[in-house]
XYZ file of C-alpha atoms in Angstrom:
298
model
C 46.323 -5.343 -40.217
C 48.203 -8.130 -38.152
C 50.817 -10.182 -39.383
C 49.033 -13.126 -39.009
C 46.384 -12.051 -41.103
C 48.171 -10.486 -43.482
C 50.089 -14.169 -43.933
C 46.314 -16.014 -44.018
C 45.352 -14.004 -47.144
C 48.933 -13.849 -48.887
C 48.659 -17.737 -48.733
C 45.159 -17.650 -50.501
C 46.696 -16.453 -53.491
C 49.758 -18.983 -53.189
C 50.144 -20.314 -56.834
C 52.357 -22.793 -56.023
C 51.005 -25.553 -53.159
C 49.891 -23.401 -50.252
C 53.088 -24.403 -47.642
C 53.930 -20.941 -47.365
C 55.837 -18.849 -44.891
C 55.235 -15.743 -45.580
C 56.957 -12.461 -43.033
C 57.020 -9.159 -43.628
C 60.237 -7.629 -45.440
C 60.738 -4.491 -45.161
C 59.398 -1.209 -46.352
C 60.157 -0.102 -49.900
C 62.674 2.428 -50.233
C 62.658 3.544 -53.846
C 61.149 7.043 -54.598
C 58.661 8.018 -51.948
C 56.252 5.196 -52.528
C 57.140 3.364 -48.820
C 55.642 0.282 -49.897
C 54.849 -2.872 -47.283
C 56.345 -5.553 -48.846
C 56.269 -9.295 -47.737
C 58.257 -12.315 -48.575
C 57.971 -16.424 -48.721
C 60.918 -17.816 -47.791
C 60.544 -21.140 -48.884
C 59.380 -20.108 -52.589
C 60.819 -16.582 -52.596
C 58.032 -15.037 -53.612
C 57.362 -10.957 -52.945
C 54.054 -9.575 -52.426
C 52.645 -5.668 -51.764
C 50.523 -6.430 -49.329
C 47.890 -4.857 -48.305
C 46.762 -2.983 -51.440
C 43.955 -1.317 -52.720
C 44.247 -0.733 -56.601
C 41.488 0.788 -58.830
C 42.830 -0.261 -61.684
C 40.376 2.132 -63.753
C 41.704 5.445 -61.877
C 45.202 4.153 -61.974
C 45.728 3.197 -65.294
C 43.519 5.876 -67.056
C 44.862 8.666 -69.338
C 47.077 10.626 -67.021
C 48.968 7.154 -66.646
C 49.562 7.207 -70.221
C 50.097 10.924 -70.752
C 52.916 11.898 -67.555
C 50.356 13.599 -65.497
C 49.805 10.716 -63.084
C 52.223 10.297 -59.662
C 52.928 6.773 -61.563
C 53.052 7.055 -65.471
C 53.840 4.984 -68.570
C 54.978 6.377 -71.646
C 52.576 7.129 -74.575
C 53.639 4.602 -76.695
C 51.760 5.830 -79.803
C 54.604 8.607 -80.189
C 57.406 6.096 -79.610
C 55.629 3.635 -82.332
C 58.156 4.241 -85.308
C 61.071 3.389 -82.774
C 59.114 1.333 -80.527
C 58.403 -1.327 -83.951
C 62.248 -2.095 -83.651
C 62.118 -3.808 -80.611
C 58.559 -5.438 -81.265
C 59.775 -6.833 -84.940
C 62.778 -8.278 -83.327
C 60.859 -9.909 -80.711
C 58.612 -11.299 -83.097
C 61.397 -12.772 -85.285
C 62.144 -14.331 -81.953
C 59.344 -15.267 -81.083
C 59.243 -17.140 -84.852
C 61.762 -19.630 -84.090
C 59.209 -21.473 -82.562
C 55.683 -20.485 -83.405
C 54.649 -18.978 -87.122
C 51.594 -18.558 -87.007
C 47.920 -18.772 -85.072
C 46.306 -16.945 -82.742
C 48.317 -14.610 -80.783
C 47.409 -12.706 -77.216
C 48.987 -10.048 -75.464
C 47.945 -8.973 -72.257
C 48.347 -5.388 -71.337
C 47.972 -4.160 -74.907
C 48.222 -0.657 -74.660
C 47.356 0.925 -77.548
C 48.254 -2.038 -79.957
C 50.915 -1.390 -81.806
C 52.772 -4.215 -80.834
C 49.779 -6.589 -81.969
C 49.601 -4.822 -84.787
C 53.200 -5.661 -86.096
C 52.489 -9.404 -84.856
C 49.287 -9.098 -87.040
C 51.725 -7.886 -90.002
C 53.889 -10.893 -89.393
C 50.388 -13.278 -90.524
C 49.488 -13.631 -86.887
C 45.719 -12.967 -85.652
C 46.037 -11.034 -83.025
C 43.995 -10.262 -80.097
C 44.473 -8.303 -76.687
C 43.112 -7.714 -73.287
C 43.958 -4.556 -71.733
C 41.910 -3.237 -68.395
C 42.277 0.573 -69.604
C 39.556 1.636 -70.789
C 41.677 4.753 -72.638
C 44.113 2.492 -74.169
C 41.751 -0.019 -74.971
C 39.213 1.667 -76.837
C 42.587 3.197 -79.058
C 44.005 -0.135 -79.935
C 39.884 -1.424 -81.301
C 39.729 1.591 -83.613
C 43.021 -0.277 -84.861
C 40.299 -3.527 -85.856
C 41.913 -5.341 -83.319
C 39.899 -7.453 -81.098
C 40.313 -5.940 -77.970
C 38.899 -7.605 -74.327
C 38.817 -4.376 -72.195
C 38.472 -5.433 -68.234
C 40.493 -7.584 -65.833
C 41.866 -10.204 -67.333
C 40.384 -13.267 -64.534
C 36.818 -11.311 -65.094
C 36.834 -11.862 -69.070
C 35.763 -14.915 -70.754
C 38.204 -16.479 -73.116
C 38.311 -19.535 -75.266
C 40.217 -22.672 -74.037
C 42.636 -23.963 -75.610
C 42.543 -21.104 -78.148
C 46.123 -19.108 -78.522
C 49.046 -20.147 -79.874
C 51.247 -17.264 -78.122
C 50.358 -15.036 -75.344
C 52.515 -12.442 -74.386
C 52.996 -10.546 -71.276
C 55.102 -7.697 -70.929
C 56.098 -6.222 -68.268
C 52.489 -7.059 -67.179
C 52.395 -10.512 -64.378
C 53.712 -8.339 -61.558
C 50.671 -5.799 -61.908
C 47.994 -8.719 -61.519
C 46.469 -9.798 -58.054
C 45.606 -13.580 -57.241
C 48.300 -15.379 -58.948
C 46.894 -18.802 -58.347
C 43.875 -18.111 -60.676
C 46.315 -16.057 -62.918
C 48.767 -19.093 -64.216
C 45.656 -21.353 -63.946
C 43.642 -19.544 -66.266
C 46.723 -18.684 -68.811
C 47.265 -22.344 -68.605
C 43.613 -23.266 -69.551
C 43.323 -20.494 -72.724
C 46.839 -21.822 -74.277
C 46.932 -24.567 -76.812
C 49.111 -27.478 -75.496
C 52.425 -26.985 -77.260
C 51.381 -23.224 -77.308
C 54.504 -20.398 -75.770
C 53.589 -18.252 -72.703
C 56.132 -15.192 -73.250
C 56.714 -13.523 -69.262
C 58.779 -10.329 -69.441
C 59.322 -9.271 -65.776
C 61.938 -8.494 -63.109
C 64.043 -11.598 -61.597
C 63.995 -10.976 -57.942
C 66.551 -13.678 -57.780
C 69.035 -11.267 -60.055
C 71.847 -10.003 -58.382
C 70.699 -6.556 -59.040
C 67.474 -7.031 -57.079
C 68.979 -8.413 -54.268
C 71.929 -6.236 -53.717
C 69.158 -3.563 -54.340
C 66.947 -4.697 -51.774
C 64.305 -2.497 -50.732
C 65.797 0.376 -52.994
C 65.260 -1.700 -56.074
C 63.596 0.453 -58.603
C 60.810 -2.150 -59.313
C 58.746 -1.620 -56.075
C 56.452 0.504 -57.570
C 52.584 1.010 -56.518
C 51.161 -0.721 -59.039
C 53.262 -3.859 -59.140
C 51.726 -6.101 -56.800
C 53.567 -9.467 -57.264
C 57.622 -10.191 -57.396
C 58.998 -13.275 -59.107
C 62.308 -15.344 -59.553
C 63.086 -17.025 -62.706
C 62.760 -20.307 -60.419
C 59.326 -19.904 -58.919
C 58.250 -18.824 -61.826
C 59.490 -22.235 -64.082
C 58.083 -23.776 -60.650
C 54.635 -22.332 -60.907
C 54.221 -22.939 -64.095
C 55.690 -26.324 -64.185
C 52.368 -27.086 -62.054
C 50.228 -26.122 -64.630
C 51.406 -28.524 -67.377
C 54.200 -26.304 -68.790
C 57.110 -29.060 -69.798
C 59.690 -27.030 -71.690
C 61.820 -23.733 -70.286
C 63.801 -20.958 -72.392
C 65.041 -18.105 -70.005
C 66.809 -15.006 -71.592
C 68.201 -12.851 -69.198
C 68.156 -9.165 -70.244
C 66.053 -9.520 -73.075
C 65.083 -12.142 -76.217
C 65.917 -9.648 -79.131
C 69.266 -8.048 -79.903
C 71.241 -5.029 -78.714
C 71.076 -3.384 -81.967
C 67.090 -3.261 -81.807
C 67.294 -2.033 -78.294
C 69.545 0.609 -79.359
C 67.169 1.764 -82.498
C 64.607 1.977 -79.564
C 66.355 4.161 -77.801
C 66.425 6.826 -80.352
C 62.792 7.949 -79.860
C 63.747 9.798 -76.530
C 66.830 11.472 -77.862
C 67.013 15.154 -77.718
C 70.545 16.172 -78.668
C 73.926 14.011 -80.204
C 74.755 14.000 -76.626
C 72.146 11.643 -75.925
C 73.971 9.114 -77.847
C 76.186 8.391 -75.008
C 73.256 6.696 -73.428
C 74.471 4.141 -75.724
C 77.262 3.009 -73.639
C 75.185 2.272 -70.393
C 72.718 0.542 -72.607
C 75.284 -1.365 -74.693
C 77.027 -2.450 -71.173
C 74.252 -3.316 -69.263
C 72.788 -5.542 -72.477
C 75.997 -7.584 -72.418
C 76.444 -7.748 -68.863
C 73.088 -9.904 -68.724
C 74.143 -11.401 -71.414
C 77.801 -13.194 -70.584
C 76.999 -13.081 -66.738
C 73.470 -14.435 -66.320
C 72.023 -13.427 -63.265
C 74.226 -10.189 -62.575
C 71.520 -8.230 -63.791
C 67.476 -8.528 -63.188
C 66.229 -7.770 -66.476
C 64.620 -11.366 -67.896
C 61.986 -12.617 -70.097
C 61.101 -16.378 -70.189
C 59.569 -18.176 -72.996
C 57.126 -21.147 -71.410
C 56.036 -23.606 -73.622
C 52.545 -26.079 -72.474
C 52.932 -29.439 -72.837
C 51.613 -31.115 -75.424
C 48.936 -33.313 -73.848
C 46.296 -31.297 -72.019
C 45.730 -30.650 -68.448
């Protein structure tokens, strides 16, 4: 495909105003992957491009169980260690909304909607794995199974959605933040867990940054994505770089995948890199940012 095309079609999906400049990078050097990756350089936006993602194959049960070329852990054996980080995000999370209807995108099997549901939310979940999906409805939670932009949701309707570690995997951004935008209630929170390509980590990374993976798709900064959503009638801005719950639930967490007492020395890199995003923001690439829509409605 020729640059200039490739640029034509990366602009389509532009979810900021369309002025874009976008060149190609470089090739991705983490793993074996060798992934084409392209970059704005007025908005500093990444792309994969081109790509051709089932999203069925990819994400089906080998994804979930190790036996895919790119897995995700099986959360439903992690849950009893996995609950600490998900109740202290919620407690977070509480500060500024208590109750309503709450949304997480990219699911999985539930369990973190479940705990949300514990803490007098209603929740509710869209997750395009079939596998996972049909898991997390035998929990009785109301699960929309299919691509998020091909599902039809309520406007206006949620009082929190949540995506974790999930905005980077979805194509056309534009419609993306348009239609998160249109299902939130105004004064509603948009929680965005993803890498901060602006992070020093990232860029000192570069193409051997870990996060280049084949099913990520699109790579944010904390500014473009404050900008993008900013466009879409999102007034109010809360970033937390590293992550919005404590190290002591991270390190409860961390216990699931222990083995031996010698494990517990993982403690220190976790501990350390917690507290290096922590008192020097930016050093690392870890973020999540907390978006709240304005109150009158677009």
């Amino acid at each position: 495909m020729s640059l200039d095309l490739s640029r034509q079609e990366l602009t389509k999906e532009c979810p900021l105003d369309g002025s874009c400049d976008w060149n190609f990078l470089y090739h991705s050097q983490f793993s074996e992957y060798n992934l084409p990756i392209y970059a704005c350089s007025k908005c500093k936006l990444q792309a994969l491009y081109p790509r051709n993602i089932d999203y069925q194959k990819m994400y089906g049960q080998d994804y979930y169980e190790g036996r895919a070329e790119y897995s995700y852990y099986d959360e439903r054996k992690q849950e009893v260690f996995a609950s600490y980080v998900w109740d202290a995000r919620l407690r977070n999370i509480a500060k500024y909304i208590q109750k309503g209807n709450f949304l997480d995108i990219g699911c999985s099997f539930g369990g973190f909607l479940q705990r949300a549901q514990k803490m007098g939310f209603r929740p509710y979940g869209v997750e395009v794995s079939q596998f996972s999906a049909e898991y997390a409805q035998k929990r009785g939670i109301e699960v929309y199974q299919g691509n998020f932009l091909d599902l039809q949701l309520p406007e206006n309707f949620f009082d929190v959605i949540t995506m974790i570690e999930v905005i980077e995997h979805l194509e056309y951004p534009q419609k993306i933040f348009s239609k998160l935008s249109r299902i939130l209630k105004p004064g509603g929170l948009l929680l965005l867990q993803t890498a901060n390509f602006s992070g020093k980590q990232a860029v000192e990374a570069a193409s051997k940054y870990h996060y280049y993976l084949p099913g990520h798709v699109f790579y944010y900064t904390c500014e473009n994505l404050q900008e993008i959503l900013r466009r879409r009638g999102f007034t109010r801005f809360i970033p937390y770089y590293g992550v919005d719950f404590s190290l002591l639930a991270k390190l409860r967490k961390s216990r699931g995948t222990f083995t031996s007492w010698q494990d517990y020395w993982k403690w220190w890199r976790i501990a350390k890199y917690h507290w290096k995003s922590k008192l020097f923001p930016g050093s690392t690439s870890s973020m999540v940012l907390y978006a709240f829509k304005g109150e009158t409605n677009i």
